[in-house]
XYZ file of C-alpha atoms in Angstrom:
672
model
C -30.162 -5.237 68.489
C -33.702 -5.724 68.225
C -35.141 -5.994 64.567
C -37.972 -3.495 63.988
C -40.366 -5.682 62.434
C -42.494 -2.689 61.189
C -39.764 -0.986 59.317
C -38.586 -4.101 57.851
C -41.809 -4.849 56.607
C -41.937 -1.305 55.112
C -38.662 -2.025 53.478
C -39.811 -5.385 51.856
C -42.939 -3.341 50.515
C -40.615 -0.702 49.214
C -37.521 -2.565 47.800
C -38.359 -6.240 47.025
C -39.408 -6.366 43.367
C -42.474 -8.708 42.419
C -45.565 -8.774 40.393
C -48.590 -11.022 40.126
C -51.336 -11.833 37.760
C -54.493 -13.955 37.389
C -54.138 -17.344 35.231
C -56.256 -16.332 32.263
C -55.628 -15.429 28.479
C -56.215 -11.657 29.093
C -54.476 -11.592 32.675
C -57.084 -8.765 33.394
C -55.798 -8.802 37.075
C -52.395 -7.497 37.564
C -50.428 -6.336 40.578
C -46.780 -5.430 41.372
C -44.684 -4.083 44.391
C -43.573 -0.564 44.943
C -40.116 -1.761 44.279
C -41.241 -2.603 40.823
C -43.333 0.535 40.163
C -40.270 2.797 41.022
C -38.280 1.130 38.098
C -40.541 2.665 35.560
C -41.824 6.227 34.568
C -45.162 4.926 33.386
C -48.067 3.247 35.205
C -48.055 -0.507 35.350
C -51.533 -1.939 34.425
C -50.548 -5.311 32.913
C -47.650 -7.528 31.529
C -47.573 -5.545 28.206
C -46.657 -2.303 30.268
C -44.049 -4.200 32.267
C -42.188 -5.965 29.325
C -43.086 -4.537 26.122
C -44.824 -6.605 23.292
C -41.498 -8.663 22.807
C -40.633 -9.858 26.112
C -44.418 -10.479 26.916
C -44.550 -13.214 24.568
C -41.670 -15.049 26.402
C -43.257 -14.603 29.900
C -46.532 -16.019 28.572
C -44.643 -18.988 27.375
C -42.881 -19.549 30.707
C -46.305 -19.061 32.571
C -47.777 -21.974 30.333
C -44.541 -24.086 30.854
C -45.324 -23.672 34.584
C -49.027 -24.629 34.260
C -48.090 -27.522 31.887
C -45.273 -29.136 34.072
C -45.483 -30.716 37.489
C -42.528 -28.516 38.794
C -43.547 -26.032 41.600
C -41.633 -23.276 40.122
C -40.061 -22.099 36.787
C -36.847 -19.933 36.523
C -35.693 -17.552 33.744
C -34.210 -14.309 33.024
C -36.049 -11.325 31.447
C -35.059 -7.822 30.523
C -36.992 -4.492 31.218
C -36.411 -1.034 29.678
C -36.646 0.826 32.903
C -36.000 4.458 33.699
C -32.195 3.578 34.460
C -31.907 1.566 31.215
C -32.041 -1.960 30.217
C -32.062 -4.142 33.287
C -32.261 -7.897 33.735
C -34.102 -9.654 36.424
C -34.132 -13.359 37.235
C -37.863 -14.390 37.455
C -38.965 -17.239 39.662
C -42.730 -18.074 38.852
C -44.879 -20.035 40.946
C -48.812 -20.674 41.518
C -50.360 -19.031 44.442
C -53.916 -19.177 45.879
C -55.244 -15.798 46.981
C -58.723 -16.440 48.582
C -60.328 -18.784 46.339
C -58.455 -17.967 43.145
C -55.145 -19.249 41.926
C -52.577 -16.828 40.423
C -49.191 -16.197 38.916
C -46.552 -14.798 41.404
C -43.259 -13.699 39.942
C -40.350 -12.928 42.502
C -37.541 -10.763 40.579
C -34.083 -10.496 41.513
C -31.712 -7.784 39.564
C -28.825 -9.655 37.731
C -28.022 -6.877 35.363
C -24.339 -6.855 36.344
C -24.060 -10.497 36.140
C -25.611 -10.538 32.509
C -23.492 -7.512 31.467
C -20.496 -9.581 32.610
C -21.539 -12.795 30.923
C -22.170 -10.674 27.836
C -18.782 -9.103 28.155
C -17.232 -12.665 28.410
C -19.222 -13.877 25.374
C -17.859 -10.767 23.585
C -14.513 -11.240 24.515
C -14.479 -14.979 23.368
C -15.834 -13.584 20.163
C -13.223 -10.927 19.676
C -10.570 -13.505 20.530
C -11.862 -15.841 18.137
C -12.153 -13.186 15.501
C -8.631 -12.144 16.173
C -7.536 -15.633 15.603
C -9.421 -15.810 12.387
C -7.857 -12.798 11.283
C -4.309 -13.892 12.135
C -5.204 -17.186 10.230
C -6.456 -15.408 7.291
C -3.337 -13.107 7.160
C -1.154 -16.618 7.443
C -3.018 -18.115 4.527
C -2.734 -14.974 2.116
C 0.868 -14.838 3.005
C 1.334 -18.603 2.207
C -0.815 -17.948 -0.844
C 1.504 -15.050 -1.796
C 4.645 -17.132 -1.536
C 2.964 -20.061 -3.572
C 1.926 -17.529 -6.403
C 5.298 -15.788 -6.305
C 6.920 -19.209 -6.678
C 4.466 -20.322 -9.286
C 5.113 -16.998 -11.202
C 8.934 -17.524 -11.188
C 8.451 -21.070 -12.537
C 6.147 -19.880 -15.249
C 8.694 -17.106 -15.981
C 11.643 -19.749 -16.223
C 9.338 -21.694 -18.469
C 9.041 -18.948 -20.866
C 12.814 -17.940 -20.637
C 13.589 -21.544 -21.282
C 11.511 -22.335 -24.271
C 12.848 -19.033 -25.888
C 16.301 -19.947 -25.353
C 15.608 -23.502 -26.636
C 14.114 -22.100 -29.773
C 17.439 -20.159 -30.459
C 19.353 -23.451 -31.286
C 16.381 -24.910 -33.132
C 16.470 -21.819 -35.396
C 20.074 -22.340 -36.084
C 19.408 -26.024 -36.884
C 16.690 -25.371 -39.225
C 18.376 -22.409 -40.985
C 21.520 -24.523 -41.630
C 19.389 -27.175 -42.845
C 17.574 -24.856 -45.433
C 20.952 -23.611 -46.224
C 22.330 -26.916 -47.042
C 19.281 -27.918 -49.055
C 19.674 -24.728 -50.984
C 23.504 -25.446 -51.782
C 23.175 -29.096 -52.350
C 19.660 -29.464 -54.143
C 20.904 -32.898 -56.128
C 22.655 -34.590 -53.369
C 19.896 -37.309 -52.635
C 21.506 -38.903 -49.842
C 22.181 -35.738 -48.162
C 18.545 -34.170 -48.548
C 17.066 -37.479 -46.938
C 19.071 -37.079 -43.945
C 18.580 -33.438 -43.859
C 14.830 -34.161 -44.011
C 15.094 -36.312 -40.864
C 17.065 -33.495 -39.229
C 14.568 -31.180 -40.101
C 11.326 -33.098 -38.948
C 13.135 -33.776 -35.635
C 13.808 -30.304 -35.048
C 10.251 -29.559 -36.107
C 8.870 -31.791 -33.299
C 11.157 -30.105 -30.865
C 10.076 -26.565 -31.940
C 6.176 -27.587 -31.342
C 7.189 -29.180 -27.912
C 8.989 -25.854 -27.187
C 6.099 -23.914 -28.602
C 3.604 -25.926 -26.153
C 5.512 -24.797 -23.154
C 5.836 -21.395 -24.172
C 2.218 -21.079 -25.083
C 1.408 -22.377 -21.646
C 3.432 -20.080 -19.861
C 1.807 -17.174 -22.028
C -1.673 -18.138 -20.870
C -0.557 -18.140 -17.168
C 0.134 -14.339 -17.616
C -2.780 -13.794 -19.910
C -0.223 -12.684 -22.459
C -1.054 -14.885 -25.246
C -1.801 -13.150 -28.565
C -2.815 -13.903 -31.981
C -1.344 -12.682 -35.217
C -4.206 -13.015 -37.767
C -2.990 -13.047 -41.250
C -4.035 -14.209 -44.466
C -3.087 -17.900 -45.085
C -3.938 -21.063 -46.908
C -5.992 -23.741 -45.326
C -4.742 -26.229 -47.842
C -1.139 -25.409 -47.311
C -1.620 -25.715 -43.614
C -3.245 -29.103 -43.713
C -0.377 -30.314 -46.037
C 2.056 -29.069 -43.751
C 0.522 -30.849 -40.716
C 0.228 -34.084 -42.589
C 3.824 -33.852 -43.720
C 4.875 -33.299 -39.968
C 2.730 -35.834 -38.211
C 2.877 -38.737 -40.781
C 6.829 -39.079 -39.806
C 5.732 -39.354 -36.196
C 3.099 -41.694 -36.992
C 5.672 -43.678 -39.230
C 7.800 -44.421 -36.043
C 4.751 -46.394 -34.538
C 3.665 -48.097 -37.726
C 0.170 -46.384 -37.768
C -1.414 -43.913 -40.258
C -2.493 -40.274 -40.367
C -5.189 -39.028 -42.806
C -6.619 -35.498 -43.219
C -9.314 -34.607 -45.187
C -10.671 -31.254 -46.130
C -14.369 -31.066 -47.116
C -14.610 -27.630 -48.173
C -14.210 -25.273 -51.198
C -12.516 -22.115 -49.823
C -8.694 -21.833 -49.618
C -7.620 -18.524 -48.368
C -8.901 -17.438 -44.777
C -7.979 -14.786 -42.274
C -6.725 -16.078 -38.894
C -3.696 -17.291 -36.979
C -2.402 -20.322 -39.208
C 0.458 -21.035 -37.067
C -1.619 -21.440 -34.020
C -4.201 -23.629 -35.917
C -1.276 -26.031 -36.987
C -0.169 -26.034 -33.406
C -3.752 -27.081 -32.479
C -4.048 -29.819 -35.208
C -0.730 -30.996 -34.364
C -1.035 -31.336 -30.793
C -4.323 -33.266 -31.277
C -2.933 -35.718 -33.794
C 0.207 -36.530 -31.791
C -1.869 -36.954 -28.876
C -4.046 -39.737 -30.982
C -0.618 -41.248 -31.986
C 0.697 -41.533 -28.369
C -2.245 -43.825 -27.634
C -2.970 -45.685 -30.774
C -1.227 -49.110 -31.321
C -3.230 -50.209 -34.474
C -4.841 -48.227 -36.962
C -4.307 -44.520 -36.750
C -5.527 -40.961 -36.598
C -8.250 -39.370 -38.955
C -8.832 -35.674 -39.215
C -11.931 -34.160 -40.951
C -12.352 -30.585 -41.752
C -15.867 -29.144 -42.890
C -16.760 -26.005 -44.222
C -20.312 -25.505 -42.371
C -20.759 -22.210 -44.072
C -19.132 -19.197 -45.435
C -16.479 -18.657 -42.883
C -17.362 -21.257 -40.249
C -15.143 -24.387 -40.011
C -15.653 -27.654 -38.097
C -12.844 -29.932 -36.994
C -12.720 -33.544 -36.174
C -9.595 -35.611 -34.930
C -10.581 -39.223 -34.335
C -8.054 -42.064 -33.219
C -8.364 -45.871 -32.905
C -6.515 -46.016 -29.595
C -7.032 -47.179 -26.029
C -9.723 -44.513 -25.387
C -10.117 -42.642 -22.180
C -12.009 -43.850 -19.016
C -15.152 -41.776 -18.069
C -13.816 -40.531 -14.789
C -10.742 -39.182 -16.350
C -12.489 -37.123 -19.028
C -13.110 -33.971 -16.898
C -9.337 -33.793 -16.438
C -8.320 -34.179 -20.056
C -7.309 -30.606 -20.660
C -5.736 -29.853 -17.463
C -1.883 -29.032 -17.983
C 0.618 -31.554 -17.019
C -1.743 -34.516 -17.096
C -0.257 -37.526 -18.625
C -2.404 -40.920 -18.134
C -0.199 -43.679 -17.333
C -0.710 -46.160 -20.364
C 1.481 -48.437 -22.489
C 1.249 -45.822 -25.446
C 1.902 -42.837 -23.482
C 5.511 -43.975 -22.740
C 6.390 -44.439 -26.309
C 6.072 -40.700 -27.378
C 7.931 -37.587 -26.440
C 5.573 -35.287 -24.454
C 5.091 -32.557 -22.149
C 1.801 -33.097 -20.499
C 0.746 -29.729 -22.029
C -0.468 -30.439 -25.358
C -4.152 -30.643 -24.757
C -4.064 -28.043 -22.401
C -2.460 -25.686 -24.977
C -5.269 -26.730 -27.541
C -7.875 -25.852 -25.132
C -6.405 -22.550 -24.109
C -5.749 -21.528 -27.909
C -9.198 -22.670 -28.924
C -10.685 -20.485 -26.374
C -8.554 -17.399 -27.383
C -9.596 -17.931 -30.995
C -13.032 -17.698 -30.027
C -13.830 -21.365 -30.475
C -14.922 -24.321 -28.383
C -13.731 -28.066 -28.306
C -15.504 -31.048 -26.641
C -14.232 -34.716 -26.390
C -15.953 -38.192 -26.705
C -14.043 -41.459 -25.823
C -14.668 -45.120 -25.453
C -12.197 -47.424 -24.002
C -10.957 -49.779 -26.257
C -12.631 -48.098 -29.390
C -10.888 -44.852 -29.495
C -11.268 -41.047 -28.934
C -12.797 -38.126 -30.862
C -12.123 -34.360 -30.407
C -14.343 -31.948 -32.055
C -13.885 -28.144 -32.247
C -14.978 -25.280 -34.365
C -13.603 -21.926 -35.416
C -14.686 -18.946 -37.560
C -12.039 -17.971 -40.157
C -13.182 -15.014 -42.438
C -12.595 -15.789 -46.055
C -9.810 -14.050 -47.895
C -10.644 -13.487 -51.705
C -7.141 -12.461 -53.196
C -5.071 -15.328 -53.529
C -1.589 -13.910 -53.740
C 1.402 -16.134 -52.791
C 2.457 -15.852 -49.563
C 5.538 -17.489 -47.399
C 5.147 -21.035 -46.664
C 4.434 -22.274 -43.169
C 7.845 -24.031 -43.195
C 9.617 -20.703 -43.648
C 7.478 -18.894 -41.068
C 6.812 -21.515 -38.575
C 9.093 -20.115 -35.669
C 7.986 -16.629 -35.861
C 4.727 -14.510 -36.680
C 5.235 -13.922 -40.353
C 4.480 -10.674 -41.932
C 2.549 -10.462 -45.473
C 5.115 -10.140 -48.240
C 8.484 -11.833 -48.770
C 11.929 -10.710 -49.652
C 12.521 -10.644 -53.219
C 15.868 -12.783 -53.862
C 16.469 -10.859 -57.038
C 16.401 -7.327 -55.333
C 19.085 -5.031 -55.410
C 19.184 -5.127 -51.655
C 19.151 -2.360 -48.934
C 22.995 -1.657 -48.493
C 22.382 -0.503 -44.569
C 25.100 -0.717 -42.226
C 23.625 -2.683 -39.508
C 24.662 -3.529 -35.843
C 23.531 -6.937 -34.554
C 23.527 -7.105 -30.753
C 22.830 -10.301 -28.934
C 24.544 -12.534 -26.511
C 23.590 -15.709 -28.460
C 26.074 -16.600 -31.171
C 23.337 -18.514 -33.134
C 20.979 -15.652 -33.041
C 23.698 -13.461 -34.462
C 24.721 -15.889 -37.036
C 21.032 -16.477 -38.349
C 20.095 -12.875 -38.149
C 23.122 -11.642 -39.676
C 22.849 -14.306 -42.693
C 19.354 -12.647 -43.487
C 20.860 -9.218 -43.385
C 23.893 -10.136 -45.576
C 21.573 -11.818 -47.937
C 19.758 -8.589 -48.437
C 23.145 -6.684 -49.012
C 23.588 -5.194 -45.795
C 26.980 -4.508 -44.026
C 26.631 -6.216 -40.589
C 28.732 -5.637 -37.417
C 28.156 -7.968 -34.421
C 28.244 -7.490 -30.838
C 27.862 -10.111 -28.100
C 26.807 -7.870 -25.209
C 25.791 -4.455 -24.270
C 29.102 -2.748 -23.311
C 30.677 -4.104 -26.566
C 27.549 -2.781 -28.471
C 27.865 0.603 -27.071
C 31.642 0.767 -27.654
C 31.174 -0.306 -31.465
C 28.312 2.486 -31.687
C 30.519 5.140 -30.338
C 33.339 3.989 -32.934
C 31.386 3.598 -36.062
C 28.117 4.918 -37.671
C 25.152 2.624 -38.235
C 21.747 2.945 -39.930
C 19.926 0.250 -38.188
C 20.390 -1.617 -34.841
C 19.065 -4.906 -33.689
C 19.252 -4.597 -29.980
C 18.727 -7.818 -27.614
C 17.106 -6.662 -24.291
C 18.200 -9.395 -21.987
C 22.096 -9.521 -22.099
C 24.776 -9.693 -19.565
C 27.300 -6.910 -18.619
C 24.785 -4.192 -19.915
C 21.176 -4.895 -20.985
C 19.343 -3.583 -24.069
C 17.516 -0.638 -22.003
C 20.732 0.551 -20.829
C 22.230 0.505 -24.247
C 19.151 2.163 -25.554
C 19.387 4.943 -22.988
C 22.930 5.793 -24.011
C 21.983 5.911 -27.631
C 19.266 8.380 -26.742
C 21.546 10.457 -24.939
C 23.736 10.475 -27.948
C 21.123 11.578 -30.331
C 20.146 14.411 -27.987
C 23.613 15.617 -27.880
C 23.844 15.594 -31.820
C 25.411 12.231 -32.319
C 24.268 9.406 -34.195
C 22.794 11.188 -37.255
C 22.901 8.287 -39.568
C 20.777 6.045 -37.219
C 17.289 5.480 -38.698
C 15.807 2.760 -36.511
C 16.535 0.630 -33.461
C 14.452 -2.817 -33.212
C 14.413 -4.364 -29.770
C 14.542 -8.166 -29.582
C 13.735 -10.429 -26.635
C 13.685 -14.124 -26.091
C 11.898 -13.852 -22.519
C 8.635 -11.867 -23.048
C 6.830 -9.091 -24.765
C 6.057 -5.660 -23.968
C 5.408 -6.267 -20.681
C 9.107 -6.281 -20.049
C 9.038 -2.475 -20.639
C 9.750 -0.524 -17.719
C 6.477 1.203 -15.909
C 5.778 4.608 -17.266
C 7.338 3.926 -20.659
C 6.403 2.816 -24.045
C 8.331 2.061 -27.310
C 8.156 5.505 -28.542
C 9.585 7.000 -25.204
C 12.375 4.471 -24.986
C 13.122 5.048 -28.639
C 12.612 1.808 -30.219
C 10.860 1.561 -33.563
C 9.380 -2.070 -33.052
C 9.405 -4.748 -30.398
C 10.319 -8.322 -31.794
C 10.136 -11.691 -30.225
C 12.659 -14.388 -31.184
C 13.365 -16.100 -33.273
C 13.026 -13.783 -36.459
C 12.312 -14.980 -39.906
C 13.859 -13.480 -43.083
C 10.435 -12.225 -44.075
C 10.228 -10.125 -41.012
C 13.796 -8.891 -41.641
C 12.800 -7.920 -45.070
C 9.641 -6.010 -43.975
C 11.525 -4.185 -41.306
C 14.177 -2.994 -43.661
C 11.374 -2.157 -46.215
C 9.602 0.104 -43.719
C 12.848 2.097 -43.068
C 13.146 2.315 -46.677
C 9.443 3.638 -46.977
C 10.209 6.116 -44.392
C 13.161 7.645 -46.132
C 11.183 7.801 -49.393
C 8.446 9.706 -47.233
C 5.978 6.964 -48.191
C 3.562 6.036 -45.502
C 2.012 2.619 -45.878
C -1.080 1.441 -44.397
C 0.854 -0.654 -42.358
C 2.701 2.335 -40.876
C -0.530 3.898 -40.230
C -1.933 0.840 -38.489
C 1.309 0.744 -36.146
C 0.604 4.491 -35.121
C -2.983 3.896 -34.271
C -1.800 0.886 -32.214
C 0.676 3.105 -30.421
C -2.012 5.644 -29.858
C -3.990 2.998 -28.507
C -1.528 1.745 -26.375
C -0.945 5.160 -24.781
C -4.670 5.729 -24.315
C -5.225 2.491 -22.563
C -2.672 3.476 -20.032
C -4.200 6.729 -19.348
C -7.775 5.369 -18.503
C -8.613 3.187 -15.623
C -12.036 1.458 -14.917
C -14.614 2.335 -15.744
C -13.487 2.679 -19.480
C -14.183 5.976 -20.984
C -14.771 7.007 -24.599
C -14.266 10.789 -25.365
C -16.063 12.127 -28.241
C -12.665 13.647 -29.988
C -11.139 12.181 -33.042
C -8.080 11.487 -31.288
C -9.121 8.816 -29.203
C -11.715 7.490 -31.575
C -8.991 6.811 -34.055
C -7.307 4.299 -31.689
C -9.728 1.600 -33.157
C -9.359 1.073 -37.046
C -9.768 -1.957 -39.046
C -6.492 -2.868 -40.914
C -6.704 -2.295 -44.777
C -6.447 -5.737 -45.589
C -9.711 -6.588 -43.679
C -11.643 -3.759 -45.011
C -13.428 -5.780 -47.675
C -15.158 -8.009 -44.681
C -15.980 -4.797 -42.817
C -19.650 -4.463 -43.951
C -20.444 -8.242 -42.960
C -18.409 -7.493 -39.667
C -20.710 -4.525 -38.872
C -23.958 -6.106 -39.477
C -23.109 -9.096 -37.118
C -21.558 -6.912 -34.337
C -24.942 -4.760 -34.286
C -27.046 -7.925 -34.024
C -24.750 -9.310 -31.304
C -24.877 -5.928 -29.286
C -28.716 -5.849 -29.606
C -28.722 -9.511 -28.475
C -26.332 -8.439 -25.349
C -28.998 -5.904 -24.554
C -31.867 -8.366 -24.335
C -29.750 -10.781 -22.311
C -28.651 -7.940 -20.021
C -32.535 -7.138 -19.267
C -32.876 -10.898 -18.239
C -29.863 -11.100 -16.140
C -28.646 -13.919 -18.128
C -25.330 -13.991 -17.008
C -23.832 -17.389 -18.626
C -25.360 -16.394 -22.094
C -23.774 -12.842 -21.829
C -20.494 -14.305 -21.107
C -20.663 -16.662 -23.854
C -21.697 -14.275 -26.471
C -19.008 -11.971 -25.366
C -16.438 -14.469 -25.854
C -17.633 -15.209 -29.276
C -17.527 -11.408 -30.107
C -14.033 -11.042 -28.674
C -12.866 -13.839 -31.123
C -14.454 -11.726 -34.005
C -12.795 -8.696 -32.974
C -9.260 -10.414 -32.560
C -9.526 -11.447 -36.129
C -9.884 -7.755 -37.020
C -7.252 -6.360 -34.655
C -9.492 -4.368 -32.472
C -7.414 -4.274 -29.525
C -9.563 -1.992 -27.228
C -12.853 -3.827 -28.473
C -11.153 -7.227 -27.164
C -10.585 -5.607 -23.755
C -14.018 -4.212 -23.500
C -15.387 -7.631 -24.306
C -13.094 -9.489 -22.004
C -14.205 -7.210 -19.221
C -17.828 -7.878 -20.044
C -17.041 -11.683 -19.528
C -15.381 -10.899 -16.165
C -18.244 -8.732 -15.030
C -20.890 -11.462 -16.131
C -19.301 -14.005 -13.543
C -18.138 -11.786 -10.528
C -19.821 -11.357 -7.333
C -20.964 -7.744 -7.321
C -24.685 -6.897 -6.846
C -26.958 -7.631 -9.891
C -27.709 -3.769 -10.634
C -23.682 -2.668 -10.392
C -22.966 -5.547 -12.844
C -25.456 -4.543 -15.240
C -24.475 -0.872 -15.165
C -20.906 -1.684 -15.704
C -21.810 -4.057 -18.762
C -24.289 -1.571 -20.292
C -21.512 1.112 -20.209
C -19.055 -1.201 -21.780
C -21.582 -2.147 -24.513
C -22.244 1.573 -25.082
C -18.488 1.930 -25.422
C -18.433 -0.702 -28.204
C -21.451 0.837 -30.067
C -19.838 4.426 -30.004
C -16.723 2.843 -31.682
C -18.856 0.932 -34.108
C -20.723 3.872 -35.153
C -17.090 5.921 -35.751
C -15.878 2.781 -37.677
C -18.967 2.665 -39.857
C -18.784 6.308 -40.884
C -15.074 6.034 -41.369
């Protein structure tokens, strides 16, 4: 077959894609093939018409590369937006001479399909990598869930174990107190009882550290502010720690440089902080001792310094001093019992109480801890139960009168711990109650059906039948017209607080009058019986009203999700009320709170997130003292918003909303 040269030349002219331009800055001369022109719906008068502004810059760079190099040609791929869509062409640039002038000639080959295939390969590889990344992320999340579940179970176990350890310790302490009461003149016996008592005290604080740590892991640690004596607290701390120091032949001194004595706060937690810091100093001190100095900086701000003459701590270890389970390996550390939780617990408690702590240490010289707390002053110096009596529980104001006529209630005590039953029954019998004991839920329900009881103390976590199941049967009996004499059922637990209550329920819906955490003191038992007696006399105390508002706040909390809302109705506003015993401090609290809210507004305008968090933390501590639980929750949320990853404007709106809620609540509180 003979090639038709004319037709072939015509085909080349029509189909081959090329363009040509002169070598100059403006490229005034431009020409292209018919094959190139057919690709576009607009006329081609220059490079810009061919490529658009973006690709034109690339082509000019390649032209310059050709001119600057010794190579005969330059190859590259460039894409055009043609009438058929985006098409990719491989360009082969070279310099050609037309007549007496040199120009750039570009031969173009369509490689669109190859480019698309390459892109598909890249995308497929990307999808594969992304899929592998998702799988790895899911695997890591699953591993994290397993670790968190395991950690939660261990923390829960610590809480249960520590509570169960407190039961026999309560029995020891109660028996010691009973023996002291019956044999006050036996010097020999009392000396040995003192040793037993102090030893049990050491164990109590060790167990309390474990319990406090487990509570912090669940964000469940709570303060129980009440009126207490600083001097009495300091005397108790000295009494306990001096016995520990005597074993090592070192001293403990505690000096209070202040005029005020009675304050509002959690005295039990304060003693726990001080004892942990002092015992920590004793552990690492071989000669000398531990000195504590407390100063009243102004009306209600107190600074604490705990300094020892021990081994000191190396600079690189100081950042980890407050980490849990950290025990530095030194000669002194092996001589004293410890859990490695003491300083971690100290830090957590001081944070919750709205204070701050710092440490300074020099190797071979000693260590000094400094912390500060705000403790509002109390003016009325009524006599209160001693710390020794209430150390194992959260005491209530008031104490049982030994000479009272008693309550004479029929009481059912249900607990699987014989020690707990013995101690609680002992308190009730001293208050002239008739007591019947049951060791599990099944036995309790059987006794409840056979006899009539005025009050039931019901343990929640028991074998055979737990407290919730027993309470459900009691409620059914009441609905059917039985249990007419029953006036109150008090829930008792050794393994947690009200978080054990099933979802969708609260104390009232279950039928409980109050939720108690073991061990229970005699002062608490007296207050509970007295509250029942007040109810019978149709006398409603301020404490009862506070309890009602707390229940109301609790139910309202469960009905509202983020963002928190504040309706104008009285019912919701009454959820925030200062307890009667704090009302004389309300004016100063209002003034400071308004100043703090204004300061928050200013810091919010300037997006000072760290300062916002610090101020909210301080305000939260004040609200804890006044038992304003909803306010504490709002301020805790402000702290969280100040440090999260949300856009700045969203964070500002959320915090401003929360500040507005607090301001509304403050206005209502002032008017009331």
